[in-house]
XYZ file of C-alpha atoms in Angstrom:
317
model
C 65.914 70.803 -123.053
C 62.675 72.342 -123.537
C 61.338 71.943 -126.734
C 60.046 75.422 -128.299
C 59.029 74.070 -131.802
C 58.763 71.005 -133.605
C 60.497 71.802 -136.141
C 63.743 73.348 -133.374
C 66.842 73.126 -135.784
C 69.324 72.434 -132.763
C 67.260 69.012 -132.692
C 68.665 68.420 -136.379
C 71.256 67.242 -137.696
C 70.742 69.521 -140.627
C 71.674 72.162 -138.474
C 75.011 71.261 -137.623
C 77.846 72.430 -139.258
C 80.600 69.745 -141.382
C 84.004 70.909 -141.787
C 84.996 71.102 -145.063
C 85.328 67.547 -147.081
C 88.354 66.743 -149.086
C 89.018 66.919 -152.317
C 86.362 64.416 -154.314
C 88.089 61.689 -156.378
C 85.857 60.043 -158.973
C 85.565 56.593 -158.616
C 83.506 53.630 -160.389
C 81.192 54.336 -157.817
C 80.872 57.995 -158.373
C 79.679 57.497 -161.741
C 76.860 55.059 -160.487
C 75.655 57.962 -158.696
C 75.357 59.777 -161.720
C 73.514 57.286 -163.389
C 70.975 57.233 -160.815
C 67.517 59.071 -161.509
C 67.530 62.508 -159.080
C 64.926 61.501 -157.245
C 66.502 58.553 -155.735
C 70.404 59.941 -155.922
C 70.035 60.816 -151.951
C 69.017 57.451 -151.194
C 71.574 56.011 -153.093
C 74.022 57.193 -151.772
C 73.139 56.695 -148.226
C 72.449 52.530 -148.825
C 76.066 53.165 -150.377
C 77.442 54.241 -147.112
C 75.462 52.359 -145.372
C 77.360 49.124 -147.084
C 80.329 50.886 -146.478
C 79.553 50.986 -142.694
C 78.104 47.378 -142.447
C 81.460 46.251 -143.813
C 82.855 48.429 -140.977
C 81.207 46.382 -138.468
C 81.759 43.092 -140.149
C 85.698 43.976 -139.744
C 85.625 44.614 -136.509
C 83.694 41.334 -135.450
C 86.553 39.195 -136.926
C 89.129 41.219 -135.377
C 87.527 41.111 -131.885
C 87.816 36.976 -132.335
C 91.102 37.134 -133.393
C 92.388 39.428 -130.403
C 90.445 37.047 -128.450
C 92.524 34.224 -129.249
C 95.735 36.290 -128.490
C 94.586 36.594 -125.530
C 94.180 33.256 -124.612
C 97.517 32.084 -126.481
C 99.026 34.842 -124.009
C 97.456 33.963 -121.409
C 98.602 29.998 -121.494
C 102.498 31.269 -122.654
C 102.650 32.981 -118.673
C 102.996 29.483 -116.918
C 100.114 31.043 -114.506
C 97.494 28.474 -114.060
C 94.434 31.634 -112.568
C 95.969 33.606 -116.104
C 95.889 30.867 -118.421
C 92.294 29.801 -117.472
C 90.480 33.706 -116.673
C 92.485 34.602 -119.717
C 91.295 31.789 -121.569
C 87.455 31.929 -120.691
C 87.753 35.763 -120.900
C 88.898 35.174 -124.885
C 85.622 33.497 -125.212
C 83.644 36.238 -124.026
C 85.377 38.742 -126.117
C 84.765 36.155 -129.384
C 81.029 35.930 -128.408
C 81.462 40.341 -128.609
C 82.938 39.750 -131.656
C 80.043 37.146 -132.862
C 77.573 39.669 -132.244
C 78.520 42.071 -133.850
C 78.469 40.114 -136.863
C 74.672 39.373 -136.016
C 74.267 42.868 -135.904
C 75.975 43.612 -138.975
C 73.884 41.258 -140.894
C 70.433 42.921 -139.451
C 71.737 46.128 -140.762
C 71.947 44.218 -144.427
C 68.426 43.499 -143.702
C 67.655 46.985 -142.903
C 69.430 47.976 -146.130
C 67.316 46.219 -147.974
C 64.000 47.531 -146.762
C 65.956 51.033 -148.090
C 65.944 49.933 -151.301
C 62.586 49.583 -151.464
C 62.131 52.943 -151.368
C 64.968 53.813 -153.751
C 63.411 51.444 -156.395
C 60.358 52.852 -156.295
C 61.495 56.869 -156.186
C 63.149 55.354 -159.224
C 60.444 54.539 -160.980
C 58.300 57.652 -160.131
C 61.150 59.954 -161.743
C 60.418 59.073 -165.592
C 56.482 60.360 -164.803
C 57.670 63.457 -163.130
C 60.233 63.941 -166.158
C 57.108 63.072 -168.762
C 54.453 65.729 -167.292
C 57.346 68.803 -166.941
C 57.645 68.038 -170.345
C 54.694 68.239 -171.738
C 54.023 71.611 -169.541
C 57.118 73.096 -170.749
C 55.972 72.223 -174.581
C 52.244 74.237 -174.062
C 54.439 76.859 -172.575
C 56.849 77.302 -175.414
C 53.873 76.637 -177.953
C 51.489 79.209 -176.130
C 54.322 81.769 -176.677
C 54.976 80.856 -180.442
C 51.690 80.384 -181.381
C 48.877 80.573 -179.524
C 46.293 79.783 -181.410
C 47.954 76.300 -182.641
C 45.907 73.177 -183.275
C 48.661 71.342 -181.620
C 47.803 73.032 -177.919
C 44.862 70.673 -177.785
C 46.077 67.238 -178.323
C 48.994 68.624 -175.733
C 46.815 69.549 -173.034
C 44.841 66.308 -173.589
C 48.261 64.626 -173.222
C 49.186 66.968 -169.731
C 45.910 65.419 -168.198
C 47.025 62.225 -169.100
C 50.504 62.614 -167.575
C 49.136 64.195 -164.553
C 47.081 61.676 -163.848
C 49.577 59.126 -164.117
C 51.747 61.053 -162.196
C 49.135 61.587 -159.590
C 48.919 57.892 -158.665
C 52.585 57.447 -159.054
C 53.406 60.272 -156.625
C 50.535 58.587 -153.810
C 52.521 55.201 -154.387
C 55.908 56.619 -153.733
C 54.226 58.225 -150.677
C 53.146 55.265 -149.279
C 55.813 53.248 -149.750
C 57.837 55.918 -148.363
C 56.324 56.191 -145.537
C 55.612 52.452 -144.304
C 59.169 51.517 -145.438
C 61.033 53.888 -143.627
C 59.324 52.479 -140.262
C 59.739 49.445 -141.109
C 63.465 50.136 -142.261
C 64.384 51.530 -138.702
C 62.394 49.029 -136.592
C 64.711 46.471 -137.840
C 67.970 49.065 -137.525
C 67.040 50.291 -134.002
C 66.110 46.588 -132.519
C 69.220 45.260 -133.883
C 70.856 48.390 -131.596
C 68.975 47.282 -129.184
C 69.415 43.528 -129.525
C 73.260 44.263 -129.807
C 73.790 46.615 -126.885
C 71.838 44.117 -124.571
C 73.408 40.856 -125.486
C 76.866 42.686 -124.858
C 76.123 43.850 -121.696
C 75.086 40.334 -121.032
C 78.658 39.356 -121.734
C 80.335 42.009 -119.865
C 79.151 41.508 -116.640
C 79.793 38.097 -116.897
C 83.177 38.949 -117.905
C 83.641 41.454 -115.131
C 82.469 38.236 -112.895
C 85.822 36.581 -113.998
C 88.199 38.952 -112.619
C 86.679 38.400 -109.165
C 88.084 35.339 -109.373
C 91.829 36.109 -109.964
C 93.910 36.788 -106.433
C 96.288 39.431 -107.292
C 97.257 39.467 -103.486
C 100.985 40.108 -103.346
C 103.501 37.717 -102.600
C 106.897 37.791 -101.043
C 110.283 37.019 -103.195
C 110.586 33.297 -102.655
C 106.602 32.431 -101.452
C 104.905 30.305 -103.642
C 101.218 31.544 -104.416
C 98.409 29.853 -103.516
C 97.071 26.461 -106.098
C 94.526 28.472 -108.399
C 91.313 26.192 -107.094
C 88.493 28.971 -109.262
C 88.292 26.898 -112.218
C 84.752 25.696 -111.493
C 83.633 28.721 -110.542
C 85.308 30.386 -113.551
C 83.300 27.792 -115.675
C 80.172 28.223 -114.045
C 80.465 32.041 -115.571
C 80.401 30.650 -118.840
C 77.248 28.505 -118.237
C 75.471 31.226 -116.543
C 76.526 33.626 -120.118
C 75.478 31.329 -121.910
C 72.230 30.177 -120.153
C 71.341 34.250 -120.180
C 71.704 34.770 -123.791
C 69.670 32.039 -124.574
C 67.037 33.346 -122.259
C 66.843 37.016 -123.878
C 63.675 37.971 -125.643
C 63.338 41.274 -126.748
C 60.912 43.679 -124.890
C 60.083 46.406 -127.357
C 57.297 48.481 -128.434
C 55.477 47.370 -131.611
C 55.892 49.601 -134.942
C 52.955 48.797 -136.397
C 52.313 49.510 -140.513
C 49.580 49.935 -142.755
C 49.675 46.118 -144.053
C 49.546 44.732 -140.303
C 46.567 47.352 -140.278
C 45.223 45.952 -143.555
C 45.483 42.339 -142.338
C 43.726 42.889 -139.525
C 46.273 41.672 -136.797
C 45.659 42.508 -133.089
C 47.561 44.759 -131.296
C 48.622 41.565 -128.961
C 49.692 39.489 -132.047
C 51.949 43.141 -133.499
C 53.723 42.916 -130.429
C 54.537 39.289 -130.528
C 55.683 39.902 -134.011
C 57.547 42.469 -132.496
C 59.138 40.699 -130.334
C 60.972 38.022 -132.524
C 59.144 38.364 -136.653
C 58.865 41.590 -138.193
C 61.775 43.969 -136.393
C 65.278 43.211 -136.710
C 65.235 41.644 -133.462
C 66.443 37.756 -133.757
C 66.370 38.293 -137.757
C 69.848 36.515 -137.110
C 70.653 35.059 -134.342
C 73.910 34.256 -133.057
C 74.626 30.391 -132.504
C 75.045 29.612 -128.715
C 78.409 30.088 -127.281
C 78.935 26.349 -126.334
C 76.595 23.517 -125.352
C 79.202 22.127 -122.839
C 82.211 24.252 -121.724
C 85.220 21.594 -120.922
C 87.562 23.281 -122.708
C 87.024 27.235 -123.371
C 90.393 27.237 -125.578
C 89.348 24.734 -127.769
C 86.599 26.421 -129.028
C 88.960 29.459 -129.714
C 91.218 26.751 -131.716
C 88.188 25.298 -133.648
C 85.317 28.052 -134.225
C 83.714 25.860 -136.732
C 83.038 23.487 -134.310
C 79.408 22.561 -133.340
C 78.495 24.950 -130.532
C 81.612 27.133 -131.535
C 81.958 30.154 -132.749
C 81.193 31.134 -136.010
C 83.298 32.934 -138.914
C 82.124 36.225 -140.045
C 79.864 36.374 -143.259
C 82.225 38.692 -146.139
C 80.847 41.837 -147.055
C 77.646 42.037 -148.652
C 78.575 43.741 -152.558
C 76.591 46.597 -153.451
């Protein structure tokens, strides 16, 4: 797509068209919208949905470790050694999926946060804003009563005031704006990225499995072949395992104003990068297992040192 303009409106969401929403209910919620200044209502509401979402995700990382311990309860009810044991070390890959989304989930609360930054501080800009319209619409009104009031002075003494505090509240909220929002979605987009990598880690590992389950047909009466993969099926586990330990992220730096400020070296932002100051590793997901002897039991016990680990509730508002 060639890009004609920067500001081309089929590269905005703005531009897209929502069917219509149904009907609003109030809620407890609702009304803590209201109560919010308008400057920082927006925001507000997106950290809301935003909690709404992380709770989403949270969800679905505790149902992914359940249905992986179906499926290795399944897979030992079929009497099929190769399907109780791929089945089995399968269900650990899918609670590891499960396990990091969690981790990712968690980043995103940290990502919230940073969000709120701004929200507080639009916040706190709004009664400034509210306090110099004020005073402008008063030596409006008294200009068109009475213009030649004593009062117009001590008002227009009191606009410069309220300007000026304005003034430095306004560059403030700018600031903070700005260096927040990066900030914000460095740790939101490395989490993506963290997320989407470590889960492709498991997936081809998991694809490895199947390879190792001999669907060749058999004949009425034939007895199959001993299942003999078992080390090999464990050795997929190790060699998971041993790659998610060995990730590192490998992103650009996002540098800000205070890593500016501070003075730190374009070499030292991208080692911050690449573990401190984006999402990346914020939280990191315990290791799937230190030794793998038994892949169910660490479905059985996920509390277990090395196991998996239960999902964190939902963060409140």
């Amino acid at each position: 797509m060639k890009l004609t303009s920067p500001r081309n409106r089929t590269l905005s969401i703005r531009s897209r068209k929502e069917p219509p929403a149904n009907r609003h209910r109030f809620s407890m919620s609702t009304f803590r919208g209201i109560q919010q200044p308008e400057l920082s209502r927006k925001l507000s509401r997106l950290i809301k949905s935003e909690n709404t979402a992380i709770g989403a995700h949270e969800a679905a990382g505790r149902e992914r470790v359940s249905i992986a311990s179906q499926l290795s309860e399944w897979g030992e009810s079929t009497d099929d050694d190769a399907i109780s044991d791929i089945s089995d070390k399968l269900g650990v890959m899918l609670a590891e999926m499960g396990e990091q989304e969690d981790v990712y989930a968690q980043n995103l609360e940290d990502y919230r946060g940073v969000l709120k930054q701004i929200r507080n501080m639009e916040a706190s800009v709004q009664p400034s804003r509210d306090q110099r319209h004020k005073v402008t619409d008063e030596i409006a009104k008294l200009k068109y009563k009475d213009p030649t009031s004593a009062r117009l002075v001590t008002l227009e003494h009191e606009l410069v005031r309220a300007e000026a505090q304005n003034l430095v509240a306004e560059a403030q909220l700018s600031n903070t704006t700005r260096q927040k929002l990066k900030e914000a979605f460095d740790i939101h987009l490395a989490a993506v990225v963290e997320r989407a990598e470590k889960q492709i880690i498991l997936a081809r590992h998991a694809r490895r499995l199947l390879n190792l389950v001999d669907d060749s047909p058999v004949v009425p009466g034939d007895a199959r072949h001993a299942y003999e993969n078992e080390p090999e099926a464990r050795q997929v586990l190790e060699d998971a395992e041993s790659d998610l330990r060995s990730w590192v992220p490998t992103l650009d730096p996002i540098p800000t104003s205070d890593a500016r400020a501070n003075g730190v070296a374009d070499n030292d932002l991208e080692s911050l990068t690449n573990g401190t100051t984006s999402g990346v590793n914020r939280h990191s997901s315990a290791p799937m297992t230190d030794d793998v002897p038994s892949a169910r039991k660490q479905l059985e016990e996920p509390q277990s040192s090395g196991g998996l680990q239960s999902a964190a509730e939902p963060v409140p508002y």
